[in-house]
Short mmCIF file of C-alpha atoms and ligand atoms in Angstrom, two decimals:
data_model
loop_
_atom_site.label_atom_id
_atom_site.label_comp_id
_atom_site.label_asym_id
_atom_site.label_seq_id
_atom_site.Cartn_x
_atom_site.Cartn_y
_atom_site.Cartn_z
CA MET K 1 97.98 47.21 -114.24
CA PRO K 2 99.97 45.97 -111.21
CA LEU K 3 98.30 44.55 -108.09
CA VAL K 4 96.52 47.34 -106.22
CA THR K 5 95.78 48.07 -102.57
CA THR K 6 92.19 48.39 -101.33
CA LYS K 7 92.45 52.14 -100.74
CA GLU K 8 90.71 53.38 -103.88
CA MET K 9 88.42 50.32 -104.09
CA PHE K 10 87.09 50.95 -100.60
CA GLU K 11 86.61 54.69 -101.11
CA LYS K 12 84.48 54.03 -104.17
CA ALA K 13 82.63 51.15 -102.52
CA TYR K 14 81.83 53.17 -99.40
CA ASN K 15 80.49 56.09 -101.42
CA GLY K 16 78.73 53.84 -103.93
CA GLY K 17 76.89 51.64 -101.41
CA TYR K 18 78.42 48.37 -102.56
CA ALA K 19 81.14 45.98 -101.35
CA ILE K 20 84.12 44.20 -102.84
CA GLY K 21 84.20 40.40 -102.70
CA ALA K 22 87.21 38.90 -100.95
CA PHE K 23 87.46 35.32 -102.14
CA ASN K 24 89.90 32.77 -100.72
CA VAL K 25 92.20 31.10 -103.24
CA ASN K 26 94.09 27.84 -102.90
CA ASN K 27 94.76 26.64 -106.45
CA MET K 28 94.62 27.56 -110.13
CA GLU K 29 91.04 26.50 -110.82
CA ILE K 30 89.73 28.60 -107.92
CA VAL K 31 91.69 31.67 -109.10
CA GLN K 32 90.43 31.16 -112.65
CA GLY K 33 86.77 30.62 -111.70
CA ILE K 34 86.69 33.77 -109.56
CA THR K 35 88.58 36.00 -111.95
CA GLU K 36 86.68 34.90 -115.06
CA ALA K 37 83.41 35.90 -113.38
CA ALA K 38 84.87 39.24 -112.27
CA LYS K 39 86.20 39.93 -115.75
CA GLU K 40 82.85 39.26 -117.43
CA LEU K 41 81.14 41.57 -114.94
CA ASN K 42 83.92 44.17 -114.81
CA ALA K 43 84.14 43.90 -111.01
CA PRO K 44 87.05 44.92 -108.75
CA LEU K 45 88.37 42.00 -106.74
CA ILE K 46 90.24 40.96 -103.62
CA LEU K 47 91.91 37.56 -103.77
CA GLN K 48 92.93 36.41 -100.32
CA VAL K 49 95.33 33.79 -99.11
CA SER K 50 95.16 32.25 -95.65
CA LYS K 51 98.15 30.91 -93.73
CA GLY K 52 96.81 27.43 -94.56
CA ALA K 53 96.50 28.22 -98.26
CA ARG K 54 100.06 29.50 -98.31
CA ALA K 55 101.26 26.34 -96.60
CA TYR K 56 99.24 24.20 -99.05
CA ALA K 57 100.09 25.88 -102.34
CA ASN K 58 103.30 27.83 -101.60
CA HIS K 59 103.65 31.63 -101.62
CA THR K 60 105.31 31.86 -105.03
CA TYR K 61 102.75 29.67 -106.80
CA LEU K 62 99.87 31.71 -105.42
CA MET K 63 101.62 34.98 -106.19
CA LYS K 64 102.24 33.93 -109.80
CA LEU K 65 98.66 32.65 -110.24
CA VAL K 66 97.31 35.99 -109.07
CA GLU K 67 99.77 37.89 -111.27
CA ALA K 68 98.54 35.79 -114.19
CA ALA K 69 94.96 36.73 -113.30
CA VAL K 70 95.91 40.43 -113.37
CA ILE K 71 97.42 40.01 -116.83
CA GLU K 72 94.48 37.97 -118.14
CA THR K 73 91.72 40.22 -116.77
CA GLY K 74 93.24 43.73 -116.62
CA LEU K 75 91.11 44.22 -113.48
CA PRO K 76 92.12 46.05 -110.30
CA ILE K 77 92.99 43.10 -108.06
CA CYS K 78 94.28 43.27 -104.49
CA LEU K 79 96.22 40.31 -103.07
CA HIS K 80 95.48 40.05 -99.36
CA LEU K 81 96.72 37.91 -96.47
CA ASP K 82 93.66 36.51 -94.66
CA HIS K 83 93.90 36.11 -90.86
CA GLY K 84 97.61 36.82 -90.47
CA ASP K 85 98.42 35.58 -86.97
CA SER K 86 101.88 37.08 -86.48
CA PHE K 87 104.08 40.01 -87.43
CA ASP K 88 106.48 37.60 -89.16
CA LEU K 89 103.78 36.13 -91.40
CA CYS K 90 102.53 39.61 -92.32
CA LYS K 91 106.09 40.78 -93.00
CA SER K 92 106.79 37.78 -95.19
CA CYS K 93 103.67 38.49 -97.30
CA ILE K 94 104.48 42.20 -97.52
CA ASP K 95 108.08 41.45 -98.55
CA GLY K 96 106.73 38.87 -101.00
CA GLY K 97 104.48 41.26 -102.94
CA PHE K 98 101.05 41.18 -101.24
CA THR K 99 99.29 44.57 -101.34
CA SER K 100 97.19 44.05 -98.21
CA VAL K 101 97.48 42.04 -95.00
CA MET K 102 95.20 41.23 -92.11
CA ILE K 103 96.65 41.01 -88.63
CA ASP K 104 94.13 39.12 -86.55
CA LYS K 105 94.80 39.54 -82.85
CA SER K 106 91.12 39.69 -81.98
CA SER K 107 91.49 36.92 -79.40
CA LEU K 108 93.85 39.08 -77.29
CA SER K 109 92.98 41.92 -74.93
CA LEU K 110 92.25 45.32 -76.48
CA GLU K 111 95.66 46.67 -75.40
CA GLU K 112 97.55 43.66 -76.80
CA ASN K 113 95.52 43.73 -80.02
CA ILE K 114 96.37 47.45 -80.42
CA ALA K 115 100.10 46.89 -79.80
CA GLU K 116 100.42 43.94 -82.21
CA THR K 117 98.31 45.60 -84.90
CA LYS K 118 100.25 48.88 -84.68
CA LYS K 119 103.53 47.07 -85.26
CA VAL K 120 102.22 45.50 -88.48
CA VAL K 121 100.67 48.79 -89.63
CA GLU K 122 104.00 50.61 -89.25
CA TYR K 123 105.88 48.04 -91.32
CA ALA K 124 103.09 47.70 -93.92
CA HIS K 125 102.66 51.45 -94.44
CA ASP K 126 106.43 51.88 -94.85
CA HIS K 127 106.07 49.42 -97.75
CA GLY K 128 102.91 50.83 -99.36
CA VAL K 129 100.72 47.99 -98.06
CA VAL K 130 97.35 48.39 -96.30
CA VAL K 131 96.25 46.60 -93.12
CA GLU K 132 92.97 45.07 -91.98
CA ALA K 133 92.55 44.43 -88.25
CA GLU K 134 89.79 42.79 -86.22
CA LEU K 135 87.84 43.67 -83.08
CA GLY K 136 85.39 41.13 -81.67
CA THR K 137 85.59 37.37 -82.14
CA LEU K 138 83.78 35.25 -84.70
CA ALA K 139 82.69 31.71 -83.97
CA GLY K 140 83.73 28.91 -86.32
CA ILE K 141 86.86 27.32 -87.73
CA GLU K 142 89.85 29.03 -89.33
CA ASP K 143 93.05 27.10 -89.79
CA GLU K 144 93.64 25.11 -86.62
CA VAL K 145 91.70 27.57 -84.44
CA ASN K 146 88.14 26.55 -83.56
CA VAL K 147 86.18 29.24 -81.71
CA SER K 148 82.97 27.93 -80.12
CA ALA K 149 79.79 30.02 -80.27
CA GLU K 150 80.05 30.56 -76.48
CA ASP K 151 83.55 32.03 -76.82
CA SER K 152 82.64 34.36 -79.67
CA SER K 153 81.78 37.98 -78.88
CA TYR K 154 80.27 40.89 -80.73
CA THR K 155 82.41 43.95 -81.41
CA ARG K 156 81.98 46.68 -78.79
CA PRO K 157 81.28 49.91 -80.70
CA GLU K 158 82.74 51.94 -77.84
CA ASP K 159 86.22 50.45 -78.60
CA VAL K 160 86.44 51.06 -82.34
CA GLN K 161 87.45 54.70 -82.47
CA GLU K 162 90.33 54.31 -80.03
CA PHE K 163 91.44 51.12 -81.80
CA VAL K 164 91.55 52.70 -85.25
CA GLU K 165 93.20 55.91 -84.02
CA ARG K 166 95.89 54.14 -82.04
CA THR K 167 96.71 51.44 -84.60
CA GLY K 168 96.36 53.40 -87.85
CA CYS K 169 94.75 50.35 -89.50
CA ASP K 170 93.08 50.88 -92.89
CA SER K 171 89.97 48.72 -92.43
CA LEU K 172 88.30 46.93 -89.55
CA ALA K 173 86.67 43.50 -89.37
CA ILE K 174 83.82 43.42 -86.87
CA ALA K 175 81.74 40.65 -85.33
CA ILE K 176 77.99 41.17 -85.83
CA GLY K 177 76.82 37.57 -85.93
CA THR K 178 78.60 36.01 -88.89
CA SER K 179 80.92 33.05 -88.33
CA HIS K 180 83.34 30.92 -90.31
CA GLY K 181 82.43 27.64 -91.99
CA ALA K 182 79.19 26.08 -93.20
CA TYR K 183 77.34 25.76 -89.85
CA LYS K 184 76.67 29.35 -88.86
CA PHE K 185 73.24 29.25 -87.23
CA LYS K 186 71.33 26.61 -85.32
CA PRO K 187 68.73 24.88 -87.51
CA GLY K 188 65.28 26.24 -86.72
CA THR K 189 66.57 29.64 -85.56
CA LYS K 190 66.23 32.79 -87.64
CA PRO K 191 69.64 34.10 -88.76
CA GLN K 192 69.86 37.79 -87.97
CA LEU K 193 72.94 40.01 -88.16
CA ARG K 194 73.31 42.80 -85.58
CA PHE K 195 72.78 45.84 -87.78
CA ASP K 196 72.47 47.97 -84.66
CA ILE K 197 76.16 47.26 -83.93
CA LEU K 198 77.19 47.95 -87.53
CA GLU K 199 75.34 51.27 -87.50
CA GLU K 200 76.84 52.28 -84.17
CA VAL K 201 80.35 51.41 -85.44
CA ALA K 202 79.76 53.38 -88.65
CA LYS K 203 78.61 56.41 -86.65
CA ARG K 204 81.84 56.36 -84.64
CA LEU K 205 84.04 55.77 -87.70
CA PRO K 206 82.68 58.00 -90.47
CA SER K 207 83.67 56.88 -94.00
CA PHE K 208 85.81 54.07 -92.61
CA PRO K 209 85.71 50.69 -94.42
CA ILE K 210 84.25 47.83 -92.40
CA VAL K 211 84.90 44.16 -93.20
CA LEU K 212 82.63 41.16 -92.71
CA HIS K 213 84.25 37.76 -92.32
CA GLY K 214 82.30 34.52 -92.32
CA SER K 215 79.94 35.73 -95.00
CA SER K 216 79.17 32.61 -96.99
CA SER K 217 75.45 32.12 -97.51
CA VAL K 218 75.74 28.32 -97.80
CA PRO K 219 73.34 27.90 -100.75
CA GLN K 220 70.98 25.02 -99.97
CA TYR K 221 71.08 23.70 -103.55
CA LEU K 222 74.79 23.01 -103.03
CA VAL K 223 74.27 21.34 -99.65
CA GLU K 224 71.50 19.22 -101.19
CA LYS K 225 73.73 18.28 -104.12
CA ILE K 226 76.51 17.23 -101.76
CA ASN K 227 74.07 15.17 -99.69
CA ALA K 228 72.52 13.64 -102.82
CA HIS K 229 75.94 12.39 -103.88
CA GLY K 230 77.25 10.67 -100.78
CA GLY K 231 77.91 13.70 -98.57
CA ASN K 232 76.66 14.33 -95.05
CA MET K 233 76.08 18.00 -94.23
CA PRO K 234 72.74 18.23 -92.42
CA GLY K 235 72.13 21.59 -90.74
CA ALA K 236 74.57 23.60 -92.85
CA ILE K 237 73.19 27.16 -92.74
CA GLY K 238 74.74 30.46 -93.86
CA VAL K 239 74.12 34.20 -93.73
CA PRO K 240 71.01 35.26 -95.69
CA GLU K 241 72.06 37.06 -98.86
CA ASP K 242 69.62 39.93 -98.38
CA GLN K 243 71.31 40.77 -95.06
CA LEU K 244 74.73 40.75 -96.72
CA ARG K 245 73.39 43.03 -99.45
CA GLN K 246 72.06 45.39 -96.77
CA ALA K 247 75.47 45.39 -95.04
CA ALA K 248 77.15 46.15 -98.40
CA SER K 249 74.90 49.17 -98.85
CA LEU K 250 76.05 50.47 -95.45
CA ALA K 251 79.66 50.78 -94.20
CA VAL K 252 80.74 47.24 -95.16
CA CYS K 253 83.21 47.47 -98.04
CA LYS K 254 84.71 43.95 -97.98
CA ILE K 255 82.79 40.69 -97.71
CA ASN K 256 84.77 37.48 -97.18
CA ILE K 257 83.64 34.30 -98.91
CA ASP K 258 85.41 30.97 -98.78
CA SER K 259 83.05 28.18 -97.66
CA ASP K 260 80.65 28.77 -100.57
CA LEU K 261 83.52 28.23 -103.03
CA ARG K 262 84.37 24.98 -101.28
CA LEU K 263 80.75 23.85 -101.42
CA ALA K 264 80.47 24.68 -105.13
CA MET K 265 83.64 22.80 -105.96
CA THR K 266 82.86 19.78 -103.80
CA ALA K 267 79.23 19.47 -104.94
CA THR K 268 80.31 19.50 -108.57
CA ILE K 269 83.05 16.93 -108.09
CA ARG K 270 80.79 14.61 -106.07
CA GLU K 271 78.11 14.80 -108.73
CA TYR K 272 80.67 14.26 -111.47
CA PHE K 273 82.01 11.07 -109.97
CA ASP K 274 78.54 9.70 -109.31
CA GLU K 275 77.80 10.17 -113.00
CA HIS K 276 81.23 9.12 -114.30
CA PRO K 277 82.66 6.56 -111.85
CA ASP K 278 85.17 5.36 -114.45
CA HIS K 279 86.79 8.78 -115.15
CA PHE K 280 90.19 9.64 -113.75
CA ASP K 281 91.48 12.64 -115.73
CA PRO K 282 91.51 15.60 -113.25
CA ARG K 283 90.72 18.03 -116.06
CA GLN K 284 87.37 16.32 -116.57
CA TYR K 285 86.11 17.07 -113.05
CA LEU K 286 88.06 20.27 -112.40
CA LYS K 287 86.64 21.97 -115.48
CA PRO K 288 82.99 21.84 -114.32
CA SER K 289 84.01 22.67 -110.76
CA ARG K 290 85.85 25.77 -112.02
CA GLU K 291 82.67 26.66 -113.94
CA ALA K 292 80.59 26.21 -110.77
CA ILE K 293 82.86 28.63 -108.91
CA LYS K 294 82.54 31.12 -111.76
CA GLU K 295 78.72 30.92 -111.64
CA LEU K 296 78.68 31.29 -107.86
CA VAL K 297 81.00 34.32 -107.91
CA ALA K 298 78.97 35.97 -110.68
CA HIS K 299 75.86 35.51 -108.55
CA LYS K 300 77.60 37.08 -105.52
CA ILE K 301 78.91 40.04 -107.53
CA ILE K 302 75.45 40.87 -108.88
CA ASN K 303 73.14 39.91 -106.00
CA VAL K 304 75.20 40.31 -102.83
CA LEU K 305 78.10 42.72 -103.45
CA GLY K 306 76.64 45.02 -106.10
CA CYS K 307 80.11 45.70 -107.52
CA ASN K 308 79.42 44.70 -111.12
CA GLY K 309 80.63 47.38 -113.55
CA LYS K 310 82.67 49.10 -110.81
CA ALA K 311 86.21 48.09 -111.88
O1 G3H R 1 88.58 32.27 -92.42
C1 G3H R 1 89.17 31.31 -92.85
C2 G3H R 1 89.16 31.02 -94.31
O2 G3H R 1 87.98 30.34 -94.68
C3 G3H R 1 90.39 30.26 -94.69
O3 G3H R 1 90.32 28.96 -94.27
O4 G3H R 1 92.43 28.72 -92.97
O5 G3H R 1 91.19 26.70 -93.86
O6 G3H R 1 92.41 28.22 -95.42
P1 G3H R 1 91.69 28.10 -94.10
P1 13P R 2 83.16 31.73 -94.75
O1 13P R 2 83.61 30.52 -94.02
O2 13P R 2 81.80 32.18 -94.35
O3 13P R 2 83.26 31.59 -96.24
O4 13P R 2 84.14 32.95 -94.34
C1 13P R 2 85.39 33.10 -94.96
C2 13P R 2 86.24 34.10 -94.28
O5 13P R 2 85.83 34.87 -93.44
C3 13P R 2 87.64 34.14 -94.68
O6 13P R 2 88.39 35.00 -93.89
ZN1 ZN R 3 87.71 35.14 -91.86
#
């Protein structure tokens, strides 16, 4: 099976009350850990590549790793550009074989966001590629852009219909309280997503796939492991998994997870070197970190996304 778009995946997910996991990939071990879990659980999958990942690993390497995953798993896999920041970057990924791109102009005015998104949609659709856009601004860090909590803003439900109609985008990322990175909520506060906004958006966009960025749950056992082995991450707090599961049962069809993969990999490597300070063969510490990613992704597929058995 070749790489697929998200069209059919999202239709089934919307009607089935589950979501597809969109996991960020940067190297071979991450691709393998994610796809081995998905294969064992027969789960559809989105592998996404940020601008930074593409600069780190190179387009062709990532493309070939994902193609290898398709061959090895036989799963429906979509290869998606995460947070595309320009038409040229989106075009380059479309021309280079990606089946989905995100154009993220959420920091611009509504009119500018519509104009820039529409341009990407026209090119993408001419090439059989689907487009995710964003309305509302998430706090946190992505690539070199750091959005403070004060500058973030929830999506305005009254804008979504006009935005989708005028741009022709295929899915929409909205801001309902998630944020990028490992420090999503102030310690001592109760994390709570704005389900009222999600429900209002869903009412205005019937059967339309909604995307949640910044959806790592920052498992405390991983933070504790990092801190127990020389790390310093006090106050790292993520989105509660039961709230993500609730979102997945509603209009949310794509849930983005990157930070949790980083935590799993880093915790495992820190622990490994504490226990084996004399080792220096990368395979020795990358093998258990790949396994940790696999375990984490399996947990997400079953307990957060609900997409096991849906491939
Ligand atoms: O939303 C951002 C993703 O976590 C990707 O992060 O831009 O550091 O690769 P990155
Ligand atoms: P996290 O930082 O919560 O993993 O979010 C990742 C993301 O939204 C990628 O686009
Ligand atoms: Zn994101």
